[in-house]
CSV table of C-alpha atoms in Angstrom, one decimal:
chain,number,residue,atom,x,y,z
A,1090,ASN,CA,0.0,0.0,0.0
A,1091,ASN,CA,1.5,3.2,-1.2
A,1092,PRO,CA,-0.1,6.3,0.4
A,1093,GLU,CA,0.7,8.3,-2.7
A,1094,GLN,CA,-1.5,6.1,-4.9
A,1095,MET,CA,-5.2,6.0,-5.1
A,1096,GLN,CA,-7.0,2.7,-4.6
A,1097,ALA,CA,-10.5,1.7,-5.8
A,1098,LYS,CA,-12.8,0.1,-3.2
A,1099,ASN,CA,-16.4,-1.2,-3.4
A,1100,VAL,CA,-16.5,-1.0,-7.2
A,1101,LEU,CA,-19.9,-1.8,-8.6
A,1102,GLY,CA,-21.5,-2.1,-12.0
A,1103,CYS,CA,-18.8,-3.9,-13.9
A,1104,THR,CA,-19.8,-5.5,-17.2
A,1105,ALA,CA,-17.1,-8.1,-17.7
A,1106,PRO,CA,-18.0,-11.7,-17.0
A,1107,LYS,CA,-16.9,-12.9,-13.6
A,1108,GLU,CA,-13.6,-14.8,-13.8
A,1109,ASN,CA,-13.0,-18.0,-11.9
A,1110,PRO,CA,-9.9,-17.3,-9.7
A,1111,THR,CA,-9.2,-21.0,-9.1
A,1112,GLY,CA,-8.9,-21.7,-12.8
A,1113,SER,CA,-11.2,-24.8,-12.4
A,1114,ALA,CA,-14.1,-25.6,-14.6
A,1115,PRO,CA,-17.4,-23.7,-13.8
A,1116,PHE,CA,-20.0,-25.4,-11.6
A,1117,SER,CA,-21.9,-28.0,-13.7
A,1118,GLY,CA,-24.3,-29.2,-11.1
A,1119,PRO,CA,-24.5,-31.8,-8.3
A,1120,VAL,CA,-22.0,-34.7,-8.2
A,1121,ASP,CA,-23.7,-38.1,-8.2
A,1122,GLY,CA,-21.8,-39.9,-5.5
A,1123,THR,CA,-21.4,-43.5,-4.4
A,1124,GLY,CA,-22.3,-43.1,-0.7
A,1125,ALA,CA,-23.9,-46.0,1.1
A,1126,HIS,CA,-26.5,-43.8,2.7
A,1127,THR,CA,-29.0,-41.2,1.4
A,1128,GLY,CA,-30.6,-38.4,3.4
A,1129,THR,CA,-31.8,-34.8,3.2
A,1130,CYS,CA,-29.8,-31.7,4.1
A,1131,LYS,CA,-31.4,-30.4,7.3
A,1132,ALA,CA,-29.1,-27.4,7.8
A,1133,PHE,CA,-25.9,-25.9,6.4
A,1134,GLY,CA,-24.4,-22.7,7.6
A,1135,ILE,CA,-21.9,-20.0,6.7
A,1136,LYS,CA,-19.4,-21.5,9.1
A,1137,GLY,CA,-19.1,-24.6,6.9
A,1138,PHE,CA,-20.9,-27.3,8.7
A,1139,GLY,CA,-24.4,-28.8,8.8
A,1140,PHE,CA,-26.6,-31.8,9.4
A,1141,VAL,CA,-28.1,-34.4,7.1
A,1142,THR,CA,-31.2,-36.3,8.2
A,1143,GLY,CA,-30.9,-40.0,7.3
A,1144,ALA,CA,-33.6,-42.4,6.3
A,1145,ASP,CA,-33.9,-43.5,9.9
A,1146,GLY,CA,-34.6,-39.9,11.0
A,1147,VAL,CA,-31.3,-39.4,12.8
A,1148,ASP,CA,-29.4,-36.2,12.2
A,1149,ILE,CA,-25.7,-36.6,11.3
A,1150,PHE,CA,-23.1,-33.9,11.4
A,1151,PHE,CA,-21.0,-33.1,8.3
A,1152,ASN,CA,-18.2,-30.5,7.5
A,1153,ILE,CA,-17.6,-28.7,4.3
A,1154,LYS,CA,-14.3,-30.5,4.1
A,1155,ASP,CA,-16.2,-33.7,3.7
A,1156,CYS,CA,-18.2,-32.5,0.7
A,1157,VAL,CA,-17.2,-33.7,-2.8
A,1158,GLY,CA,-17.6,-31.5,-5.9
A,1159,SER,CA,-20.4,-29.2,-4.5
A,1160,LYS,CA,-21.9,-28.0,-1.2
A,1161,PRO,CA,-25.5,-28.6,-0.1
A,1162,ALA,CA,-28.4,-26.4,0.4
A,1163,VAL,CA,-31.3,-27.1,2.8
A,1164,GLY,CA,-33.5,-29.7,1.3
A,1165,ASP,CA,-30.9,-31.3,-1.1
A,1166,THR,CA,-30.9,-35.1,-1.3
A,1167,LEU,CA,-27.4,-36.2,-0.4
A,1168,LYS,CA,-25.4,-39.4,-0.6
A,1169,TYR,CA,-22.8,-40.0,2.1
A,1170,ASP,CA,-20.8,-42.5,4.0
A,1171,ILE,CA,-20.6,-42.6,7.8
A,1172,LYS,CA,-17.5,-42.8,10.1
A,1173,GLN,CA,-16.9,-42.4,13.8
A,1174,SER,CA,-16.1,-38.8,14.8
A,1175,THR,CA,-12.5,-38.2,15.6
A,1176,THR,CA,-13.3,-35.2,17.8
A,1177,GLN,CA,-16.4,-36.5,19.6
A,1178,PRO,CA,-16.0,-40.2,20.5
A,1179,GLY,CA,-19.2,-42.2,20.2
A,1180,LYS,CA,-20.7,-39.9,17.6
A,1181,ARG,CA,-21.0,-40.5,13.9
A,1182,GLN,CA,-20.1,-38.1,11.1
A,1183,ALA,CA,-21.0,-38.0,7.4
A,1184,VAL,CA,-18.1,-38.1,5.0
A,1185,ASN,CA,-17.8,-38.2,1.1
A,1186,VAL,CA,-21.0,-36.1,1.0
A,1187,THR,CA,-22.3,-35.6,-2.6
A,1188,GLY,CA,-25.5,-34.2,-4.2
A,1189,GLY,CA,-25.2,-30.6,-3.1
A,1190,THR,CA,-26.7,-28.1,-5.6
A,1191,GLN,CA,-24.3,-25.2,-4.8
A,1192,PRO,CA,-20.8,-24.7,-6.1
A,1193,LEU,CA,-18.1,-25.7,-3.7
A,1194,ASP,CA,-16.3,-22.4,-3.2
A,1195,GLN,CA,-13.7,-21.3,-0.8
A,1196,TYR,CA,-14.4,-21.7,3.0
A,1197,PRO,CA,-14.5,-19.8,5.1
A,1198,PRO,CA,-15.7,-16.9,2.8
A,1199,GLN,CA,-13.1,-14.2,2.4
A,1200,MET,CA,-14.2,-10.8,3.7
A,1201,GLY,CA,-13.1,-7.6,2.1
A,1202,LYS,CA,-10.3,-5.5,3.7
């Protein structure tokens, strides 16, 4: 930051198409996974974790790091596998979560400076 130079902030109204900073392919929709279990996304928050309700009605925790190819929105039908939680003994956690309808972007979201 050079105090002698001007800097643009909060610029709106740009007409160029949004570039993908990661260089990966644009989001093409949900990934059809091979998870052994199927359930519905009950909750998913800005902090990057949520709960999926399984066919047996039990809510299972999942983290954004366990999502493959996309992130879920409330109501999405998800496929997943289950493993024992490493941080909470005796609890289960969903892993290899697929079927989300939202692009898997950077978490946590980057806030402007």
